[in-house]
Coordinates of C-alpha atoms and ligand atoms in Angstrom, one line a residue:
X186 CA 10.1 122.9 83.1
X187 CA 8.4 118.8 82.3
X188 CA 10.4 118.7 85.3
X189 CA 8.8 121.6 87.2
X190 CA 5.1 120.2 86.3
X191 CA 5.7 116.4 87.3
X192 CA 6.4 117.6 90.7
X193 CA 3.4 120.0 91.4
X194 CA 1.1 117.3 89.8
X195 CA 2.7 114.8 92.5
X196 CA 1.9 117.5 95.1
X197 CA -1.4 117.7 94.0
X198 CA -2.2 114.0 94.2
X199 CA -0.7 113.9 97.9
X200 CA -2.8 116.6 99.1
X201 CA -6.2 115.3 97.4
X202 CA -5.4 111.6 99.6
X203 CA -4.6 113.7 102.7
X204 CA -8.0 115.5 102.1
X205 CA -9.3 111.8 101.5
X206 CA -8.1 110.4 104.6
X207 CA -9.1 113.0 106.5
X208 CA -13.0 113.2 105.2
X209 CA -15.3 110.4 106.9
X210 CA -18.3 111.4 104.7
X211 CA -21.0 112.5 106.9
X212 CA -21.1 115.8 104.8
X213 CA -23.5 113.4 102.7
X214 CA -26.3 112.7 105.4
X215 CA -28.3 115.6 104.0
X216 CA -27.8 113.9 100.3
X217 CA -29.0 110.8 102.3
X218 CA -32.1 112.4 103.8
X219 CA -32.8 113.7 100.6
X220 CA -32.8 111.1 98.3
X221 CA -35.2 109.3 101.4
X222 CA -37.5 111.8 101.4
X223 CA -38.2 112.2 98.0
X224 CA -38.4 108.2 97.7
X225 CA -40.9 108.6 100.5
X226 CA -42.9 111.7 99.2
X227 CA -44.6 114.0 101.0
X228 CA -48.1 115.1 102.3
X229 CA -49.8 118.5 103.7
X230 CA -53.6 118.8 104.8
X231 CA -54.9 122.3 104.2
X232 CA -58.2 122.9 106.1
X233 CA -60.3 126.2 104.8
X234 CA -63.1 127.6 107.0
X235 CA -65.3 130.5 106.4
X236 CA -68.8 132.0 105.8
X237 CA -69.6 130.0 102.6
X238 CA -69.0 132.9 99.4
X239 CA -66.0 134.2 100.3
X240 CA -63.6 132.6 97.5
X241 CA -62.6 129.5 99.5
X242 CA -63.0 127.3 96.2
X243 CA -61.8 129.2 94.2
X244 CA -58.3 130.4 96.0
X245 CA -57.4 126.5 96.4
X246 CA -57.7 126.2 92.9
X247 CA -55.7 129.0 91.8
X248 CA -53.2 128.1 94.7
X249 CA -52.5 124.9 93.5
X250 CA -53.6 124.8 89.8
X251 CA -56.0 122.0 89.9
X252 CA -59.7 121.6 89.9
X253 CA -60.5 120.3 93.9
X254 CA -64.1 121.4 93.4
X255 CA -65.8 119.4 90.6
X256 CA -68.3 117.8 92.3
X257 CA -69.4 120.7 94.5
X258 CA -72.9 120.8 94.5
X259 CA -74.1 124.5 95.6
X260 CA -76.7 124.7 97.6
X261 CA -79.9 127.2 97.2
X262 CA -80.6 130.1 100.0
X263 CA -83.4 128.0 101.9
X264 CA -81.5 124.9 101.8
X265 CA -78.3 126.8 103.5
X266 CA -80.6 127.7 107.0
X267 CA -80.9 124.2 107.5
X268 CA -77.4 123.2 106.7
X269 CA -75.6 121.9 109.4
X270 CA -71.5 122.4 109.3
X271 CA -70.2 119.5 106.7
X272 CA -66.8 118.5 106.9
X273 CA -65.4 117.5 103.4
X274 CA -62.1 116.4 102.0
X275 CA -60.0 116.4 98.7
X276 CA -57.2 114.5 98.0
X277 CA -54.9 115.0 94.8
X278 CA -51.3 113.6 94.7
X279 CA -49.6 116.2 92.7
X280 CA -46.0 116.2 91.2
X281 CA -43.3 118.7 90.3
X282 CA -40.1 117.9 89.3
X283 CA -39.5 114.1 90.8
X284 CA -41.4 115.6 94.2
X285 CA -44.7 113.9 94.7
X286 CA -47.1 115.5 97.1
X287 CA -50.0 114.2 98.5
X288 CA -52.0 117.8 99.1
X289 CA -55.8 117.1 101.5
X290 CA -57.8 119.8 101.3
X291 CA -60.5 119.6 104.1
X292 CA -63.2 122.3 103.3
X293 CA -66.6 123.0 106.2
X294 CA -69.3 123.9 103.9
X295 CA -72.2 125.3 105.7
X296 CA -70.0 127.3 108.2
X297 CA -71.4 130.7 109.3
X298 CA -74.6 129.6 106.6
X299 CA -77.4 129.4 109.5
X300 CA -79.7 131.5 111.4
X301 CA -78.0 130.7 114.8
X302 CA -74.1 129.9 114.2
X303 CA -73.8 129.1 118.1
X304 CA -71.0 126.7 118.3
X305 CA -70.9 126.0 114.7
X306 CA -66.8 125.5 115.2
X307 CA -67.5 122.5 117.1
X308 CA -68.4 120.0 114.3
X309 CA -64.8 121.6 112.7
X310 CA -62.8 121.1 116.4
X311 CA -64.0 117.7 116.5
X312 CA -62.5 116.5 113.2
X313 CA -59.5 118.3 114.0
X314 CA -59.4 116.3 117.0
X315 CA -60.6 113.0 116.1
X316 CA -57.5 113.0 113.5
X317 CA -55.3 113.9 116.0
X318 CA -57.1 110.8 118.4
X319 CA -56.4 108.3 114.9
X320 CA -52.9 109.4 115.2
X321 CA -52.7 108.9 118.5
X322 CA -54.2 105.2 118.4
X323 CA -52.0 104.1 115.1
X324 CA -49.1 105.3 117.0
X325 CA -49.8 103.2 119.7
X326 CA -50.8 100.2 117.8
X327 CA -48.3 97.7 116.6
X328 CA -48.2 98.3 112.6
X329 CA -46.3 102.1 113.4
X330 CA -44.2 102.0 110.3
X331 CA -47.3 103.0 107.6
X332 CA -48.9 105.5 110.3
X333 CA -51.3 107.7 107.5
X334 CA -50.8 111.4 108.8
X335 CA -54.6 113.3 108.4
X336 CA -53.6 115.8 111.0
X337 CA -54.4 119.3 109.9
X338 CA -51.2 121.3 109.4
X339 CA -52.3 124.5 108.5
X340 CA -56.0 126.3 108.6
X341 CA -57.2 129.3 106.4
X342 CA -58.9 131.3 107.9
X343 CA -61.1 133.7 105.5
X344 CA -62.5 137.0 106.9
X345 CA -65.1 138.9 105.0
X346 CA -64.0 142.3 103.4
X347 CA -67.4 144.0 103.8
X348 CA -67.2 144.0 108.0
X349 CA -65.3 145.9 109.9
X350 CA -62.9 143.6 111.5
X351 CA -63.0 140.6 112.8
X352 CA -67.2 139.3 113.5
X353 CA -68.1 137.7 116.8
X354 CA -68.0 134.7 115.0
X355 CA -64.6 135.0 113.4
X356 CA -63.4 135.3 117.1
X357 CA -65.0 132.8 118.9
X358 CA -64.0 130.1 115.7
X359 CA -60.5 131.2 116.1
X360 CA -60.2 131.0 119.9
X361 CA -62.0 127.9 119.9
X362 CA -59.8 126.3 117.4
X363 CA -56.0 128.3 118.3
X364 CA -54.8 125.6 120.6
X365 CA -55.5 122.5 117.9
X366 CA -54.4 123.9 114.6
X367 CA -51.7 126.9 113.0
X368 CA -54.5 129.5 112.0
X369 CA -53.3 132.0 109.2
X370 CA -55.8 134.3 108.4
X371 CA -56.4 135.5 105.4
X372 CA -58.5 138.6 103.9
X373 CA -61.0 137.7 101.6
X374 CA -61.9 139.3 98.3
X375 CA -59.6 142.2 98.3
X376 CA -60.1 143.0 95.0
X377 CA -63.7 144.7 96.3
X378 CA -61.0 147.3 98.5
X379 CA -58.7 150.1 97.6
X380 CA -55.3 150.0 98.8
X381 CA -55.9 152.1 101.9
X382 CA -58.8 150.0 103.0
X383 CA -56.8 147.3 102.6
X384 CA -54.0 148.8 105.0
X385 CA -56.4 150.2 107.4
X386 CA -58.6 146.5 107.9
X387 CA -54.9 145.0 108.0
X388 CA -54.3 146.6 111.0
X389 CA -57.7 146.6 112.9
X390 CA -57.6 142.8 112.4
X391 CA -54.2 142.9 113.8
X392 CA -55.5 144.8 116.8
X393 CA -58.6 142.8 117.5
X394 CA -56.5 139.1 117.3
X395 CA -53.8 141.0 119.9
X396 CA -56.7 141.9 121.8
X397 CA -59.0 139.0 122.1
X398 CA -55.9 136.8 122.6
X399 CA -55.9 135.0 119.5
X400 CA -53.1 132.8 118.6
X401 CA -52.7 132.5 115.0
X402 CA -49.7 131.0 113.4
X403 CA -46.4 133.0 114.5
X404 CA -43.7 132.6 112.1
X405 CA -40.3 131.7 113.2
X406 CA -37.8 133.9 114.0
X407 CA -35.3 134.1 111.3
X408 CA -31.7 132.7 112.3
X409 CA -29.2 136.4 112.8
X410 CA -26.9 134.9 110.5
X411 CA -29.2 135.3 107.8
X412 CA -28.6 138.4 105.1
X413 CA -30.6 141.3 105.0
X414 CA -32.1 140.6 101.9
X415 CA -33.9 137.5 103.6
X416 CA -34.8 139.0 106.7
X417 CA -36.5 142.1 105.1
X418 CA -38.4 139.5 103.3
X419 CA -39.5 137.5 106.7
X420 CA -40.3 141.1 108.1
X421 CA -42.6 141.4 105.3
X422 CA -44.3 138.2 105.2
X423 CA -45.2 139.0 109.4
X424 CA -46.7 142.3 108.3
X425 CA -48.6 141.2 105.5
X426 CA -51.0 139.3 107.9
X427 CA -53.5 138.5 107.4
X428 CA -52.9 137.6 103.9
X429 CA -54.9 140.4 101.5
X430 CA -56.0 137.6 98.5
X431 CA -57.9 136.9 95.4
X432 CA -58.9 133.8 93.5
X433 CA -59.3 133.2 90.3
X434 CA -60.1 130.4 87.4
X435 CA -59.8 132.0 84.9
X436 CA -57.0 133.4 82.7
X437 CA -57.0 136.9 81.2
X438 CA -54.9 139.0 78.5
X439 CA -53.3 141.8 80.5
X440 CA -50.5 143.8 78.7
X441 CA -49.8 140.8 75.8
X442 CA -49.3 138.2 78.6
X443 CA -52.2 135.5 79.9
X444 CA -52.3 135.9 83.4
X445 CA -54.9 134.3 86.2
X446 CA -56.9 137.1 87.1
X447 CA -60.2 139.0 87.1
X448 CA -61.1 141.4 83.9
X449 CA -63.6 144.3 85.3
X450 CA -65.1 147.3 83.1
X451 CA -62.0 148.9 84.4
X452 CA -59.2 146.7 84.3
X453 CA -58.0 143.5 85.1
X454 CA -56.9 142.4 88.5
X455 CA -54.2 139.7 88.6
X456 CA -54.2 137.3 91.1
X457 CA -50.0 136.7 91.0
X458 CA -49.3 140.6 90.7
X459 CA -47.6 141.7 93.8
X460 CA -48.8 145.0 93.4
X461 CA -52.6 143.8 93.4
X462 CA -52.8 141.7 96.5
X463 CA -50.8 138.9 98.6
X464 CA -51.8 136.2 96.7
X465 CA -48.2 135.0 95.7
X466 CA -46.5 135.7 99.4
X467 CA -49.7 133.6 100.6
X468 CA -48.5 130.3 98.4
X469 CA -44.3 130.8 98.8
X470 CA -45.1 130.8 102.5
X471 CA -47.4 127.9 102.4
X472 CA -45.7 125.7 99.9
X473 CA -42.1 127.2 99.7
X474 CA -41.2 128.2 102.7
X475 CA -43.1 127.1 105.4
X476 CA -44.5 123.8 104.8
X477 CA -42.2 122.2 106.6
X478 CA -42.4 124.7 109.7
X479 CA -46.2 124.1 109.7
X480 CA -46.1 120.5 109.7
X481 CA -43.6 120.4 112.9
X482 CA -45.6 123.0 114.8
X483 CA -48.7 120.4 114.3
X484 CA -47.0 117.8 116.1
X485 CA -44.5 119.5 118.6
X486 CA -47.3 121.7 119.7
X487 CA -51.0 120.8 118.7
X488 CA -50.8 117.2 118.7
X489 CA -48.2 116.8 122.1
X490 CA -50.8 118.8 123.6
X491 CA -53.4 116.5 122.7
X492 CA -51.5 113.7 123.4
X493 CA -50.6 115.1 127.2
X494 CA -54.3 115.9 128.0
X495 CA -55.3 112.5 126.5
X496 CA -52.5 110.9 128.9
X497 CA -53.5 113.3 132.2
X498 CA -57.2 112.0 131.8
X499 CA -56.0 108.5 131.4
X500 CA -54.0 108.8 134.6
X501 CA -56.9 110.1 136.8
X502 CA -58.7 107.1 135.7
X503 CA -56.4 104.7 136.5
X504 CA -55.7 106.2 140.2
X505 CA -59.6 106.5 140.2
X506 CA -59.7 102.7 139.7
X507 CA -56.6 102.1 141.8
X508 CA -58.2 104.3 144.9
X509 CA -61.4 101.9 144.4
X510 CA -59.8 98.9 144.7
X511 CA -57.4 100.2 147.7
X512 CA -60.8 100.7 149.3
X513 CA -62.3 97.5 148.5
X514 CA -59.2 96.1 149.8
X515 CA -59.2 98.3 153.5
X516 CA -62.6 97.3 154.0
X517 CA -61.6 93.7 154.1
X518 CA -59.2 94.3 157.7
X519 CA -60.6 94.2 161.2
X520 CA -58.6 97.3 162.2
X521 CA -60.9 99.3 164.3
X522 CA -62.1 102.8 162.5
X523 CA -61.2 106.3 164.9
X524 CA -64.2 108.2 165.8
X525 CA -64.2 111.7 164.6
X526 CA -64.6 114.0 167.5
X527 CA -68.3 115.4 168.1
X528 CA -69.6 112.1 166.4
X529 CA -71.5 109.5 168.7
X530 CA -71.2 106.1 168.5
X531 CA -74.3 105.2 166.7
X532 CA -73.1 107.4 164.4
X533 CA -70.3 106.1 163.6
X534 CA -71.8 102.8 163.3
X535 CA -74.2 104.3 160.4
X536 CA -71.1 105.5 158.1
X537 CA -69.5 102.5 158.9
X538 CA -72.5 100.5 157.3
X539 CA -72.8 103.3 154.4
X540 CA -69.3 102.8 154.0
X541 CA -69.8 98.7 153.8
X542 CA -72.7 98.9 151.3
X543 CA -70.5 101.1 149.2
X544 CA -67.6 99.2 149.3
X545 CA -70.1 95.9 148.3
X546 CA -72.0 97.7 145.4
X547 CA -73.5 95.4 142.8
X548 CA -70.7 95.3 139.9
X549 CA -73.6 97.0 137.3
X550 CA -73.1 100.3 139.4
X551 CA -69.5 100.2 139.0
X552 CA -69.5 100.3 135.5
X553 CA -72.3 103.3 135.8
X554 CA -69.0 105.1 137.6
X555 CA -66.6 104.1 135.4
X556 CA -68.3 105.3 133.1
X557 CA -69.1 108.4 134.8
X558 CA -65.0 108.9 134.7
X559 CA -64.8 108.3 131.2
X560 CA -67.4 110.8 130.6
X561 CA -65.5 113.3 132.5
X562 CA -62.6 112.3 129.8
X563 CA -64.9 113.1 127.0
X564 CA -66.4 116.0 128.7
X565 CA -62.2 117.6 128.7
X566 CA -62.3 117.0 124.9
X567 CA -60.5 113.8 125.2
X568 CA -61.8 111.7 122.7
X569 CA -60.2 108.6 123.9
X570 CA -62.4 106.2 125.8
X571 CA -61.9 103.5 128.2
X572 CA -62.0 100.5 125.1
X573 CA -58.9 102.8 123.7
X574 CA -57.4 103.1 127.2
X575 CA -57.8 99.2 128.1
X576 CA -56.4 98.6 124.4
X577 CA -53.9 100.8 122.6
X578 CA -52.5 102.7 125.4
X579 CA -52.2 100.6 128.3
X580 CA -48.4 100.9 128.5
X581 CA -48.4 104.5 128.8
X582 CA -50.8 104.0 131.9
X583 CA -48.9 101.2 133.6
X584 CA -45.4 104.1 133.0
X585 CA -47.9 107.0 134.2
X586 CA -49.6 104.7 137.0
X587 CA -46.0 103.8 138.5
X588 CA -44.9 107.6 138.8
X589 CA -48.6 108.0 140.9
X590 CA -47.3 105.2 142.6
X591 CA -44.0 106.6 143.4
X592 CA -45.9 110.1 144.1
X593 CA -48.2 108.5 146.5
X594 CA -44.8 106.5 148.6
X595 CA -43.4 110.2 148.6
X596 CA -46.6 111.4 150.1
X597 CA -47.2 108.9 152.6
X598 CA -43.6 109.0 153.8
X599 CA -43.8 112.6 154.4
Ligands
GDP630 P1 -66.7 129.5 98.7 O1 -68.1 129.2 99.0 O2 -66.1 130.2 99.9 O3 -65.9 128.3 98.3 O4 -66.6 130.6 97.5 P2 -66.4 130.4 96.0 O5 -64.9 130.1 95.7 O6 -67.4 129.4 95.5 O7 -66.7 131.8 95.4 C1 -67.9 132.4 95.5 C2 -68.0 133.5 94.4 O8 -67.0 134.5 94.7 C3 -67.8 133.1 93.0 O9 -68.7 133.7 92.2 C4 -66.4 133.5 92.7 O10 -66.1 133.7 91.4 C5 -66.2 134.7 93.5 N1 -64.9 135.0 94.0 C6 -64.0 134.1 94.4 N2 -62.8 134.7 94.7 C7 -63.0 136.0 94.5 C8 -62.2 137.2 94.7 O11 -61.0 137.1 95.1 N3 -62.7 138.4 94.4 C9 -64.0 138.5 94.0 N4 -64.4 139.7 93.7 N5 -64.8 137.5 93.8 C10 -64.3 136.2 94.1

């Protein structure tokens, strides 16, 4: 029997160094990654826009259990018409078990506040921009290993209960703003609607985004290998848009137990009861979930855009400048210039002089057109200007001026 046991123990030691031999050890390299990326710690920039009233405050709060707010200074009604849009931003670094995050929350007070709201987004498009344009410029600069990320990853979008549907407003902030951020949008207040109404505004907004070709945040398609469990659970989140919330700061009694909620004559509402609105699907998406998802969308999508646009208007300056000089250069030879048919000789001799004097412009009228080009950059929403172009970015114009070049052989040879 000793006998017996020796043996299988001997067998058992073999097979554990055959396994050893046999495992190289990149079945770690998520460990690895791990251990890296908690070291490193995280960050997340929440941006919340709105008509002023609708709970913005207060829903951060309760969604991250910490007091953003307490130096808001609220403003009275007459002070609110003058109010232009305010971009403002919170930082906290918050921590939960070894993970640190660094949470920005950018808020626009004074959106949808005036008398005339025309092109009250654009104040909110240009931050979002002008972060992704920082981005761009740190990227390209030498120090790229400390890059600070203050691109908005995620924008909550709060629509009023009391309408019905989305406002004109609502619509032309979202379309304005789809192509530079993930919008999720989020019904206000629902505490102040029964169940039904709830359900029935669900699907109107639904309706009007499909129709007005709005493009909110579309949540990944969950993998097929996935059980049924989690993919009734992703089916649920997609319906529940947009997200049916209420905030909270203070903490009731309901049924023995101190919840965050809101005590009315008639009851209490609380704000992490599934039954009572989406409050809690709201956060696992945001912070459990789809964090991460947000954060890649930002720069695969939003910011590559803005980075291609940025490039494109970059590239039509430097052909712009290229084709000027060409011209300066050709206007140096003797070769003789064709006539155009139907055009007389004296003619001809007055473009040729137009040309000359063109070609021999004082260099103060230069500048006036290059800068003409750069406002054309500014005018596309490119934020960059020619100092950035002659600076950070000059290597991607020499790559993108070459494959002109090479565009222009092509097109001369044919
Ligand atoms: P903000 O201007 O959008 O940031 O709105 P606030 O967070 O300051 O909220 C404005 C008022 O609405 C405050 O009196 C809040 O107590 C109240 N409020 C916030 N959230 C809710 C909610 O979910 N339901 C109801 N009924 N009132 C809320």
């Amino acid at each position: 029997m000793a006998a017996h046991s020796t043996v299988s123990r001997d067998c058992e030691v073999r097979l554990t160094e055959d396994q050893d031999k046999e495992y190289v050890g990149f079945a770690t390299l998520p460990n690895q990654v791990h251990r890296k990326s908690v070291k490193k710690g995280f960050d997340f920039t929440l941006m919340v826009a709105g008509e002023s009233g609708l709970g913005k405050s207060t829903l951060v709060n309760s969604l991250f259990l910490t007091d953003l707010y307490k130096d808001r200074k609220l403003l009275n009604a007459e002070e609110r018409i003058t109010q232009t849009v305010e971009i403002t931003k919170h930082t906290v670094d918050i921590e939960e078990k070894g993970v640190k995050l660094k949470l920005t929350i950018v808020d626009t007070p004074g959106f949808g506040d005036a008398v005339n709201n025309t092109e009250c987004w654009k104040s909110v498009a240009d931050y979002i921009d002008q972060q992704f344009e920082q981005y761009f410029r740190d990227e390209s600069g030498l120090n790229r290993k400390n890059i600070q990320d203050n691109r908005v990853h995620c924008c909550l979008y709060f629509i009023s209960p009391f309408g019905h549907g989305l406002r004109p407003l609502d619509v032309e902030f979202m379309k304005a703003l789809h192509e530079k951020v993930n919008i999720v949008p989020v019904l206000a207040k629902a505490d102040t609607l029964t169940p039904l109404e709830v359900k029935k505004k669900k699907i109107k907004i639904r309706e009007e985004i499909e129709q007005y070709g709005i493009k909110i945040y579309q949540f990944p398609d969950c993998d097929s290998d996935e059980d049924e469990e989690f993919k009734q659970q992703d089916q649920e989140l997609k319906d529940s848009i947009p997200f049916a919330v209420i905030g909270s700061n203070t903490v009731v009694e309901a049924k023995g137990k101190r919840v965050r909620g809101r005590l009315y004559p008639w009851g209490i509402v609380e704000v992490e009861n599934p039954a009572h609105c989406d409050f809690v699907k709201l956060r696992n998406m945001l912070v459990r979930t789809h964090m991460q998802d947000l954060k890649d969308v930002t720069r695969e999508t939003h910011y590559e855009n803005y980075r291609a646009h940025c490039i494109q208007s970059m590239t039509r300056m430097v052909v712009k400048e290229r084709n000027r000089n060409k011209l300066t250069r050709e206007s140096g030879t003797d070769f003789p210039i064709p006539t155009a048919p139907g055009v007389s000789d004296s003619e001809t001799e007055k473009l040729i002089r137009e040309k000359d004097e063109e070609v021999r412009q004082p260099p103060h009228t230069q500048t006036q057109e290059q800068e003409c080009v750069t406002q054309e950059c500014v005018d596309q929403e490119c934020v960059m200007h020619d100092e950035c172009v002659q600076e950070s970015v000059q290597e991607e114009c020499v790559m993108q001026e070459e494959s002109v070049q090479e565009a222009e052989h092509c097109a001369e040879l044919c």
